[in-house]
Coordinates of C-alpha atoms in Angstrom, one line a residue:
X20 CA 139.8 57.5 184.7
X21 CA 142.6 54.6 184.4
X22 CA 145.3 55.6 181.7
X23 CA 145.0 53.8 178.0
X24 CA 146.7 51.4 176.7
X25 CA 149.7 51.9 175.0
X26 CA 149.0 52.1 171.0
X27 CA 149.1 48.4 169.8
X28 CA 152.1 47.7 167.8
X29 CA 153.4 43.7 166.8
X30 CA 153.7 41.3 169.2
X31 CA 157.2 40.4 171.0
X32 CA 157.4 36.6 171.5
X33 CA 156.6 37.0 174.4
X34 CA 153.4 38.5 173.4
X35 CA 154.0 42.1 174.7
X36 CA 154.7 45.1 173.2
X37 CA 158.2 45.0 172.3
X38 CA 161.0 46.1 174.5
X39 CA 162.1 49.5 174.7
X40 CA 165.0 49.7 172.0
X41 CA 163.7 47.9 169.3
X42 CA 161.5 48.8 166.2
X43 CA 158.2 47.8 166.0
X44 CA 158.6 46.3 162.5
X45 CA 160.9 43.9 163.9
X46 CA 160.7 40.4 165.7
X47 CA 162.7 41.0 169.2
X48 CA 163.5 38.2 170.9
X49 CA 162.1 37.9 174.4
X50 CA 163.6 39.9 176.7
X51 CA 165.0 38.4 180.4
X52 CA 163.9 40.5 183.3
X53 CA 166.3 40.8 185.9
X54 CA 165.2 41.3 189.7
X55 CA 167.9 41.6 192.4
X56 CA 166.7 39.9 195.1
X57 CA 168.1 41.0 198.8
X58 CA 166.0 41.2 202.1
X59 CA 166.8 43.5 205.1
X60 CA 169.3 40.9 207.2
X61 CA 172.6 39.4 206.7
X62 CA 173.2 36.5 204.0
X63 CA 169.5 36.2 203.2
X64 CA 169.8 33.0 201.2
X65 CA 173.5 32.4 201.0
X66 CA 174.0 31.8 205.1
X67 CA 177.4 32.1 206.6
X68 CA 178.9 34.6 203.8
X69 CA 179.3 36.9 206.3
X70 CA 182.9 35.1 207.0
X71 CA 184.1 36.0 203.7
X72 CA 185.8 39.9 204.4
X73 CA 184.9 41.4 201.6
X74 CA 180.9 40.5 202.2
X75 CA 179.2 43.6 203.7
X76 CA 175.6 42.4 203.9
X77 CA 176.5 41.3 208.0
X78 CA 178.3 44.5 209.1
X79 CA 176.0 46.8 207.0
X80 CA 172.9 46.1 206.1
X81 CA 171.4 48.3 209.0
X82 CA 173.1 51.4 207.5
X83 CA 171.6 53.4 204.9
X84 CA 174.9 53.5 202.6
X85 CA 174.2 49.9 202.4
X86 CA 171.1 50.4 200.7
X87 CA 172.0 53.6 198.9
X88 CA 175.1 52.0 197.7
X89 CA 173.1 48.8 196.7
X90 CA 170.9 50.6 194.4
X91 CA 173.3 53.1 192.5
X92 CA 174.6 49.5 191.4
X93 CA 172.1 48.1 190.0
X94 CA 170.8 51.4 188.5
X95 CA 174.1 51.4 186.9
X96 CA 173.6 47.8 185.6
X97 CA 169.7 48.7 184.1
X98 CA 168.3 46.0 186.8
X99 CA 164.7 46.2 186.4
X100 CA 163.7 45.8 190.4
X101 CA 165.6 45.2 193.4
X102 CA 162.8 42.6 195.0
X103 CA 163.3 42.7 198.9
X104 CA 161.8 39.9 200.8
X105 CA 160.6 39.9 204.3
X106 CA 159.9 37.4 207.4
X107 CA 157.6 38.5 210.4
X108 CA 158.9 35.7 212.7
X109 CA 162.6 33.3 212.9
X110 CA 162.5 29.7 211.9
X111 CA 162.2 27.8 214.4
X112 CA 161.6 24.2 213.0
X113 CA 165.0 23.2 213.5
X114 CA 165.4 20.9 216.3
X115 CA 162.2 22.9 217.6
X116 CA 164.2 25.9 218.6
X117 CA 164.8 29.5 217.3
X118 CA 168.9 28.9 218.8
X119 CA 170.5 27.8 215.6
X120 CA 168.2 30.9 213.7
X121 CA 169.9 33.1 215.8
X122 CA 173.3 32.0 216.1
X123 CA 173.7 31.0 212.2
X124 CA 172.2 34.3 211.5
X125 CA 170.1 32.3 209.1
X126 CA 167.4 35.2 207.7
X127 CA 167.7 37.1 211.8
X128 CA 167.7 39.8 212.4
X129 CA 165.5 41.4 210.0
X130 CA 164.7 45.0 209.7
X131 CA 161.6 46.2 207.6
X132 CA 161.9 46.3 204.0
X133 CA 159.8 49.9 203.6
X134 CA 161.8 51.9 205.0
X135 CA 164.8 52.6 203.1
X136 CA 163.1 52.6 200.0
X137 CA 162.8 56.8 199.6
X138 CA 166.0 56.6 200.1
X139 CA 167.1 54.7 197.3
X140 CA 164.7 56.0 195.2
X141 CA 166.1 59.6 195.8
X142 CA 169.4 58.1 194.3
X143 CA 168.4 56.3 191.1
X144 CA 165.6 57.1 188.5
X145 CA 164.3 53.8 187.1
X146 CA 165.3 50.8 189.7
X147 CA 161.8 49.5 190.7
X148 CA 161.4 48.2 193.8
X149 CA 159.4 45.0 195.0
X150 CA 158.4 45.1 198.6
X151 CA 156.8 42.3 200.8
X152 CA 153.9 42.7 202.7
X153 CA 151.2 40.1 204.1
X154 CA 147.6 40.1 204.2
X155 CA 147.4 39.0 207.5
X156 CA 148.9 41.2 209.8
X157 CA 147.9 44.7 209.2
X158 CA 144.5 46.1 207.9
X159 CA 144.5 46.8 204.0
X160 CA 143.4 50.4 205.1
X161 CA 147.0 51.0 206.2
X162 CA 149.0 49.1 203.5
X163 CA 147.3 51.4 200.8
X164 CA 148.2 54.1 202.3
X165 CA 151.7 53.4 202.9
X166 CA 151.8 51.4 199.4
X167 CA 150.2 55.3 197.9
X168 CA 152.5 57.3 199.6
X169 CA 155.4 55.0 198.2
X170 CA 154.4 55.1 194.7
X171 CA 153.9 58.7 194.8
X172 CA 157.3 59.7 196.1
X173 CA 159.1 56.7 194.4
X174 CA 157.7 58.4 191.1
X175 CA 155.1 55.0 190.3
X176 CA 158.3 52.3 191.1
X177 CA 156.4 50.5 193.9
X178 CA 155.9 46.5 193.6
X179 CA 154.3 44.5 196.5
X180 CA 154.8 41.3 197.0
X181 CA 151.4 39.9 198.4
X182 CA 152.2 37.0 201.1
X183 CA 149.7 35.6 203.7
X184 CA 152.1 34.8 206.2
X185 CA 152.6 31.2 207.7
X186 CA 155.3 31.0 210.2
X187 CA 154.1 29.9 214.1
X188 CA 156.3 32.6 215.1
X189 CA 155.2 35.3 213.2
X190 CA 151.5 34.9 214.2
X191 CA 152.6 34.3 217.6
X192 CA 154.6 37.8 217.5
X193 CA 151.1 39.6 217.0
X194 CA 149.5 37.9 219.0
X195 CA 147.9 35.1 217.5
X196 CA 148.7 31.5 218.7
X197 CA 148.6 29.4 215.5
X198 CA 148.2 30.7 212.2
X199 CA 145.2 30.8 210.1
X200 CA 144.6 27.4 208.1
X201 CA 146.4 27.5 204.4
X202 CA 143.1 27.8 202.4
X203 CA 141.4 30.1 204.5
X204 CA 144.7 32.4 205.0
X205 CA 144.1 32.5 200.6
X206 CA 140.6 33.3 200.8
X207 CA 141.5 36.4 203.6
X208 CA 143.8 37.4 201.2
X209 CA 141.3 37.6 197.8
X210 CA 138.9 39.8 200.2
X211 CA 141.8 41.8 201.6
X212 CA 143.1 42.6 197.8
X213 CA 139.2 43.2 197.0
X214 CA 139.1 46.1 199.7
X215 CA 142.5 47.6 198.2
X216 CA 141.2 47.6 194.9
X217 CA 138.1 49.3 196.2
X218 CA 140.7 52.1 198.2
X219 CA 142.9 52.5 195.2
X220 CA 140.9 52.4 192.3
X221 CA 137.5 53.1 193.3
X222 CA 137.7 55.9 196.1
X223 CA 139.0 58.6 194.4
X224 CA 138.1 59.9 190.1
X225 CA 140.9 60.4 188.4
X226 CA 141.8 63.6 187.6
X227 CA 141.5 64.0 191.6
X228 CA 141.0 67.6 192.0
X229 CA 141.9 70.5 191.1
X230 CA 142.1 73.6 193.8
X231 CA 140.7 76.5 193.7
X232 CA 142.3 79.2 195.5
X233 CA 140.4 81.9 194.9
X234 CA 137.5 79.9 196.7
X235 CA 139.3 78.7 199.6
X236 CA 139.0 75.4 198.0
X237 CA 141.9 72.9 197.9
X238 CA 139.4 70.0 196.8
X239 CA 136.5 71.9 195.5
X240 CA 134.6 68.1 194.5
X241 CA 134.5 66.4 197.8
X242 CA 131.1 64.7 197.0
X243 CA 133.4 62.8 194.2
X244 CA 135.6 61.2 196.6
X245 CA 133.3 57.7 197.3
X246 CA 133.8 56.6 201.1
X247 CA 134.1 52.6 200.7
X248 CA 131.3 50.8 202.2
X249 CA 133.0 47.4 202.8
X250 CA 131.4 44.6 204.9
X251 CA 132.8 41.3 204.1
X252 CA 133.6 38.0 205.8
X253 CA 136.8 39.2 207.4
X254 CA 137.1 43.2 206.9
X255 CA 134.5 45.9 207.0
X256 CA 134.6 49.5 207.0
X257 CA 133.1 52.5 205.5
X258 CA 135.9 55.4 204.7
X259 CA 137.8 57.0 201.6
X260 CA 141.5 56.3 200.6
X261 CA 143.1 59.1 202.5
X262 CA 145.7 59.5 200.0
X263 CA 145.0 60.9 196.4
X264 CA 145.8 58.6 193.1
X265 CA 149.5 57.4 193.3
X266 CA 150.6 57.1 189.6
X267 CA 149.9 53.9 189.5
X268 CA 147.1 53.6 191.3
X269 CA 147.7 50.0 192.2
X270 CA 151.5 49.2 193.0
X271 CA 153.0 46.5 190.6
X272 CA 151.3 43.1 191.8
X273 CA 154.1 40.3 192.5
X274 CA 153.0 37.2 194.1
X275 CA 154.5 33.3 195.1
X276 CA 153.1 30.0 195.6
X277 CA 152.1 27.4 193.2
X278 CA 149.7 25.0 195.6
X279 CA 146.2 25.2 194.2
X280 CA 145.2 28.0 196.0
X281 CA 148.3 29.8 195.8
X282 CA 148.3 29.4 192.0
X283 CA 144.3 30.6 192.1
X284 CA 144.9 33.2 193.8
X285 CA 148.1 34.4 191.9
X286 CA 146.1 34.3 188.5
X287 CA 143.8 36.1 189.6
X288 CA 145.5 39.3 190.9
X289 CA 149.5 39.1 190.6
X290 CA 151.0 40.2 187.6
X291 CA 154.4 38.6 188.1
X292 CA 154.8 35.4 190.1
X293 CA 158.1 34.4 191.7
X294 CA 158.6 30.3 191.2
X295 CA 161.2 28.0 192.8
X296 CA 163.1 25.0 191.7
X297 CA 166.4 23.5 191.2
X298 CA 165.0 21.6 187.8
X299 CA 163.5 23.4 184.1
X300 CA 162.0 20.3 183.2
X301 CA 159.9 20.4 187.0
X302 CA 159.2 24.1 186.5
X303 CA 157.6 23.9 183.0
X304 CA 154.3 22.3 183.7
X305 CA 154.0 24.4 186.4
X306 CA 154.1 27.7 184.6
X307 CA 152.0 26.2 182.0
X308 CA 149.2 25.7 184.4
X309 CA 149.8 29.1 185.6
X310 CA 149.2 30.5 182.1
X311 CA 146.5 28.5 181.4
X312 CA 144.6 29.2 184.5
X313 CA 145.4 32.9 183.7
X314 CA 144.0 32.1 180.4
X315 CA 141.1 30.8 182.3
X316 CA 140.0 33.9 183.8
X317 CA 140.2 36.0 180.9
X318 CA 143.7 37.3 180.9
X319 CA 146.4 37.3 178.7
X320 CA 148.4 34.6 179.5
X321 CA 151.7 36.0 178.1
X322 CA 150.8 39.2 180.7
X323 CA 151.6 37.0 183.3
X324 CA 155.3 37.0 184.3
X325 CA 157.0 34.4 185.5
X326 CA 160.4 34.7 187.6
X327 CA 162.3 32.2 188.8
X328 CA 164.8 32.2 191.3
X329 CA 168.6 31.9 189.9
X330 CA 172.2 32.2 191.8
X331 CA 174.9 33.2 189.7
X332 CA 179.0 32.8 190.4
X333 CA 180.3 34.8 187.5
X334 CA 184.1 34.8 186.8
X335 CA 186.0 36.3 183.9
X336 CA 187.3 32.9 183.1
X337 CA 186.0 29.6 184.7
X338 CA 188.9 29.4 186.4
X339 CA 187.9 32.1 188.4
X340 CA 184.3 31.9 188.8
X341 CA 185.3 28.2 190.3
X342 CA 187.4 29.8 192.7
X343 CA 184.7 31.8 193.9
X344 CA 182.1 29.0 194.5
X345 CA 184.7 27.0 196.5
X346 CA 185.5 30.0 198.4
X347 CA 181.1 30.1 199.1
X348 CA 181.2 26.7 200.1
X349 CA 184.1 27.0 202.8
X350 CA 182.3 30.0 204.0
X351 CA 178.7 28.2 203.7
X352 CA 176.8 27.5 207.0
X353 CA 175.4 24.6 206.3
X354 CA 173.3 24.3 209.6
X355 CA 172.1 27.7 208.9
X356 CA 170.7 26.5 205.4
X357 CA 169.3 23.5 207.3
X358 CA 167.5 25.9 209.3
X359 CA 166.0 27.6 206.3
X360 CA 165.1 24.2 204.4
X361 CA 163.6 23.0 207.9
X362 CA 161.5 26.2 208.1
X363 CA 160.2 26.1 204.6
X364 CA 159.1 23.0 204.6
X365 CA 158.1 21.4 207.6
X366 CA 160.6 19.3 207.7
X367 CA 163.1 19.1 211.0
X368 CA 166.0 17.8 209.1
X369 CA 167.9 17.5 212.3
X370 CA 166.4 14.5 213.1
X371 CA 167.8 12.9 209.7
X372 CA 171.9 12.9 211.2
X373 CA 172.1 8.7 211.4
X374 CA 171.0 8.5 208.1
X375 CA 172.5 11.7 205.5
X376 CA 171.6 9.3 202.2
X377 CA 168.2 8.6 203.3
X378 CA 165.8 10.2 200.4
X379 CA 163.5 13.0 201.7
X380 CA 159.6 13.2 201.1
X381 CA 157.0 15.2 201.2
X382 CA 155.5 12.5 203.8
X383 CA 158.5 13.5 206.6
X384 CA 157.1 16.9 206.8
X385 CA 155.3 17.3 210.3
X386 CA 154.7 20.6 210.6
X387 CA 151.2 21.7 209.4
X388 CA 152.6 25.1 208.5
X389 CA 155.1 25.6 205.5
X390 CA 155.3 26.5 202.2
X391 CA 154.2 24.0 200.1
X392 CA 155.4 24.9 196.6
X393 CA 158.6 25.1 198.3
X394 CA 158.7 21.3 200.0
X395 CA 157.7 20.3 196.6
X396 CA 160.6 21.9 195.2
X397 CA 162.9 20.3 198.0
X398 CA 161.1 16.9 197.5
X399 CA 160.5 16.3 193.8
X400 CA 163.1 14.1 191.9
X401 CA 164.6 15.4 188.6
X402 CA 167.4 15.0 186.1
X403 CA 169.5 17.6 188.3
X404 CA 168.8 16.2 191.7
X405 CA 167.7 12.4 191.6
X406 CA 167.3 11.8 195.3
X407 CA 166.9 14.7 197.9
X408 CA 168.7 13.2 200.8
X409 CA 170.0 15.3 204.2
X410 CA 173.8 15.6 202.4
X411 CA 172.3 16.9 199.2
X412 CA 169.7 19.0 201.0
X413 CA 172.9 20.3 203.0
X414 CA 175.0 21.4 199.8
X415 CA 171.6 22.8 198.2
X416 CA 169.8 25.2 201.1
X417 CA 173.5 26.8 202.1
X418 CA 174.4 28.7 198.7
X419 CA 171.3 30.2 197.1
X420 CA 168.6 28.0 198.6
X421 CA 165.8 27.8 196.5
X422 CA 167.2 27.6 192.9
X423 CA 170.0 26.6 190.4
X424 CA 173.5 28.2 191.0
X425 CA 175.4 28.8 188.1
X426 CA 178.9 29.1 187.8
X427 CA 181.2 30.1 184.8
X428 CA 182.2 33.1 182.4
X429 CA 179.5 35.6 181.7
X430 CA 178.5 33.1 178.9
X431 CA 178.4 30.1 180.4
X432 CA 175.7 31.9 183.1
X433 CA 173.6 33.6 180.2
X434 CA 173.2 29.7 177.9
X435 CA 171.9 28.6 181.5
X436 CA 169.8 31.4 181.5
X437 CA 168.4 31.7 178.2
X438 CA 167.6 27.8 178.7
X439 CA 165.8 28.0 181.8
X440 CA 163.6 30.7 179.4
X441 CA 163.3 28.5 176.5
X442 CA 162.6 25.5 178.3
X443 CA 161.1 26.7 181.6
X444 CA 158.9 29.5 179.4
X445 CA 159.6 31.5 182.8
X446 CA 160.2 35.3 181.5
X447 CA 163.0 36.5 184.1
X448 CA 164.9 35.7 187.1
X449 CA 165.4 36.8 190.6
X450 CA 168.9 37.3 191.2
X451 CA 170.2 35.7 194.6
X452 CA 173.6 37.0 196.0
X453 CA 176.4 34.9 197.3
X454 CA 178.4 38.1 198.7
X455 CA 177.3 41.7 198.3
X456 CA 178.0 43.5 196.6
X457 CA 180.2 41.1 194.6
X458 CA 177.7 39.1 193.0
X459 CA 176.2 42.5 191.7
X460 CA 179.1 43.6 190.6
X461 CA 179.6 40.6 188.4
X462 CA 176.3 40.6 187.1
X463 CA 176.6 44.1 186.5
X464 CA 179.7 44.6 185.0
X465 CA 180.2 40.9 183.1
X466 CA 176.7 39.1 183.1
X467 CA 174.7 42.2 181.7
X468 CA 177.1 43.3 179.4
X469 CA 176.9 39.5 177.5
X470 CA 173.1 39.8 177.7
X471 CA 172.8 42.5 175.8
X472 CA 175.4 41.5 173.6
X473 CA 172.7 38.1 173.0
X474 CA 169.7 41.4 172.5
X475 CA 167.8 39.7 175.4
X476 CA 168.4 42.8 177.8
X477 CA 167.5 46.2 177.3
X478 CA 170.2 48.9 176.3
X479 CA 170.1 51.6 178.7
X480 CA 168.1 54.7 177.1
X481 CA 169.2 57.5 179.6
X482 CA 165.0 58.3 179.6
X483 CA 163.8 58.9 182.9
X484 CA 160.4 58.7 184.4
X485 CA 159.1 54.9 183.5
X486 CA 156.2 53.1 186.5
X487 CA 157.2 49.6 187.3
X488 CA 154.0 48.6 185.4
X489 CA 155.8 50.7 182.5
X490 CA 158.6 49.1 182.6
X491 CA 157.2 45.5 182.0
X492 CA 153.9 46.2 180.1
X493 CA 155.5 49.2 177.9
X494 CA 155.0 53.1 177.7
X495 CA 151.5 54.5 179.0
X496 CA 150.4 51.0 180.8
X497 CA 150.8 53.2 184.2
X498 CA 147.6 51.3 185.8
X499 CA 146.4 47.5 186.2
X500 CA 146.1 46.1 182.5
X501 CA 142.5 45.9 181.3
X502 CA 142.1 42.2 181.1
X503 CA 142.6 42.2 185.1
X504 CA 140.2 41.8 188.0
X505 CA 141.5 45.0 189.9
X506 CA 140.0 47.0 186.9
X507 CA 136.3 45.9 188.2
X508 CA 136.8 48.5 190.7
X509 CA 137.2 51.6 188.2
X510 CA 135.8 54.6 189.7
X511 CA 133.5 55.0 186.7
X512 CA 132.6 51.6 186.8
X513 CA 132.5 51.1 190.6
X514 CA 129.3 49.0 192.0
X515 CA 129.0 48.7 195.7
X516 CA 129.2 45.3 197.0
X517 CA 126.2 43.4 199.4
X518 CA 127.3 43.2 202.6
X519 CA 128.5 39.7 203.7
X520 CA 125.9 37.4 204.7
X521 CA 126.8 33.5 206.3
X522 CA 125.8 30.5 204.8
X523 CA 122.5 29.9 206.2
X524 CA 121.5 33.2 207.3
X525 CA 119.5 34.1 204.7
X526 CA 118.0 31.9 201.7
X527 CA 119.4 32.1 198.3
X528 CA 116.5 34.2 196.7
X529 CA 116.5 36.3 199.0
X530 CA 120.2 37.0 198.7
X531 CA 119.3 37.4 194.7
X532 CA 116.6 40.4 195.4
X533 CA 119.5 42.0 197.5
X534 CA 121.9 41.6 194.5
X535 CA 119.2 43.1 192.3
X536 CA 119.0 46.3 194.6
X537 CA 123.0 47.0 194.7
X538 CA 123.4 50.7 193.7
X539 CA 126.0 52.3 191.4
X540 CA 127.7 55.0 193.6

């Protein structure tokens, strides 16, 4: 059986429980979630840092002491996740070629995210971490058991990020010569988080077991663990999790995308959604339809949380923080961030030198596989950028790609941040780094500080032992909230599923009897 939820108490504006550190009898104000976000390669979205000495992400990020070091940091700072993105091919749009990937070291090499995570969790207590995965690459049989194992010896501080995958490259590295279209790449993905939910939630009762060693017995109830009878459109197979009840059950469900059937599919299953763009005012109707189509489907539309992505340059005067963004911008590769923005999107901006104030639209994307929420984000006029062009692309994509940079004092950085809440309704951020680990130790040691000094980030408690679910939803919410699809798949409540049938095949009565005969197991 899933875990309660916590005892209801008054609402946060935010509509949660409120944070840890404040009375219930009180009105908190919402409280910013902070996400460091880093991937296993040099620069990640800053490319060409590398040049600055004291950077360590080029020289180090292959080591373990990078990572180890990395996450005593931001457990010191009370960061709620270090988010870790991944890439399963280079980008290659630019000038049709992976050359400038390579030599700009723009997101290559990349080592896999998974693997240091023990690690790091060995050395901190209550830093969450958000791992990237795709649907299309591996079966879901052997994501949920690496996904279990993690949240079991990470204590419940496992977060996937769900992608589908997209990039030429990547397909082409396993095999496949083009990649699945975009809509049916979504629909793979609903029926691959189906079969998880059906693994994690479904497989095994909760308690699990409880040995018996006088009988020999180490699982005494092995009738009570259900084998999963799965035959759908793209997976099937009939076995049990292999790994008991992680304490989460179901890892901490991030997800991006906002084209129609990214944002369907995100409010359905994802619990936090990561969100791009350089403007508020272009962001806010886009998380209202998020909420709304959350609302939709029968969820609490203030469960859903939004980050967005967010560079800061934080100085102890603005002197200083100035100093450190022209210092990025000398160091900036700004073919390296072409190459990014010309992966994302589609666009091969290379073929845009003759002209670098010609405005940029969706319509000059050629490639049929991108990322669209993100060439709308490159392409989509606003008060901050009123014409993407090849020179403003070019400043943009080399320092922090996808989002605002800020730069100032500690407060200059948290009124930018507290507006992009208010006016945005997005409930965190996703911290990019310029350098590492100087950008964390400036939002560490200045930008946290003046947060909690606002009460709009939680005071460190010294209380160990908080899930990643926990840790946004409040004390007890170990497993999937209620209100969400994943909960379908209870063990208690478990109902095996028809076997897949094409269009055509059979006629739609018949299919009806077959629903009528479906069998609780």
């Amino acid at each position: 059986m899933a875990d309660q939820p916590p005892t209801p108490v008054p609402p946060s504006s935010n509509g949660d429980t409120p944070p840890r550190g404040t009375q219930a009898d009180q009105t908190p104000k919402k409280q910013i979630l902070l996400n460091a976000f880093d991937m296993f390669t040099p620069g990640h979205l800053s490319p060409g840092q590398w040049k600055n000495p004291l950077d360590t992400s080029a020289t180090k990020f292959d080591g373990l002491d990078y990572w180890l070091n990395l996450a005593r940091l931001l457990e010191r700072g009370g960061i709620n996740a270090l988010f870790l993105a991944d890439t399963y091919g280079g980008y290659d749009t630019y000038q049709s070629s992976l050359d400038e990937c390579i030599r700009r070291g723009a997101q290559w090499p990349v080592g896999d995210p998974t693997i240091p995570i023990s690690a790091m969790a060995a050395v901190t207590k209550n830093l969450a971490f958000g791992i990237t995965a795709s649907t299309s690459f591996e079966p879901p049989f052997l994501l949920a058991k690496r996904f279990s194992t993690l949240d079991h010896l990470t204590g419940g501080r496992v977060g996937w990020n769900i992608v589908t995958g997209w990039k030429k490259s990547a397909f082409r590295a396993v095999g496949v010569e083009e990649p699945v279209e975009h809509e049916e790449r979504y629909e793979r993905a609903g029926e691959y988080l189906r079969v998880l939910y059906k693994l994690w939630n479904a497989s095994w009762p909760s308690p699990s077991h409880t040995p018996l060693p006088s009988h020999d017995y180490y699982n005494p109830s092995p009738s009570l663990i259900r084998p999963i009878n799965h035959h759908g459109k793209f997976f099937s197979l009939s076995t049990p999790h292999i790994c008991p009840p992680s304490p989460q059950r179901v890892p901490f469900l991030f997800q991006a995308g906002t084209s129609p059937a990214g944002s369907s599919f995100a409010t359905t299953h994802a619990e936090a959604i990561f969100v791009s763009s350089h403007s508020a005012a272009v962001l806010k109707p886009k998380v209202a339809k998020l909420r709304e189509l959350a609302r939709e489907k029968g969820r609490d539309p203030a469960s859903l949380k939004v980050f967005a992505t967010f560079t800061p340059v934080v100085g102890k005067t603005e002197e200083e923080a100035r100093q450190k963004y022209e210092e990025a911008r000398r160091n900036a590769s700004v073919v390296g961030g072409l190459v990014l923005f010309s992966g994302w999107t589609g666009i091969d901006i290379s073929g845009f030198s003759s002209d670098l104030d010609r405005e940029i639209g969706a319509s000059d994307s050629r490639e049929k596989h991108k990322v669209l929420s993100i060439l709308e984000n490159f392409t989509t006029p606003s008060e901050e950028v009123p014409k993407w062009t090849p020179r403003v692309v070019a400043e943009r994509a080399a320092i922090g790609g996808l989002g605002p940079v800020a730069v100032g004092t500690a407060q200059k950085v948290a009124d930018e941040m507290e507006r992009w809440v208010r006016e945005a309704d997005v409930d965190g951020f996703n911290l990019a780094y310029v350098t590492t680990p100087g950008t964390w130790e400036e939002v560490v040691e200045l930008l946290v500080p003046e947060l909690r000094r606002r009460g709009v980030y939680p005071e460190l408690e010294g209380e160990e032992g908080w899930t990643a679910r926990e840790k946004i939803y409040g004390r007890g919410q170990k497993e999937l909230r209620k209100d969400h699809v994943g909960r379908r798949y209870d063990w208690d409540v478990y109902v095996e599923d028809p076997p897949y049938e094409a269009a055509g095949e059979k006629g739609d009565e018949e299919r009806k009897e077959e629903g009528k005969e479906k069998v609780v197991v």
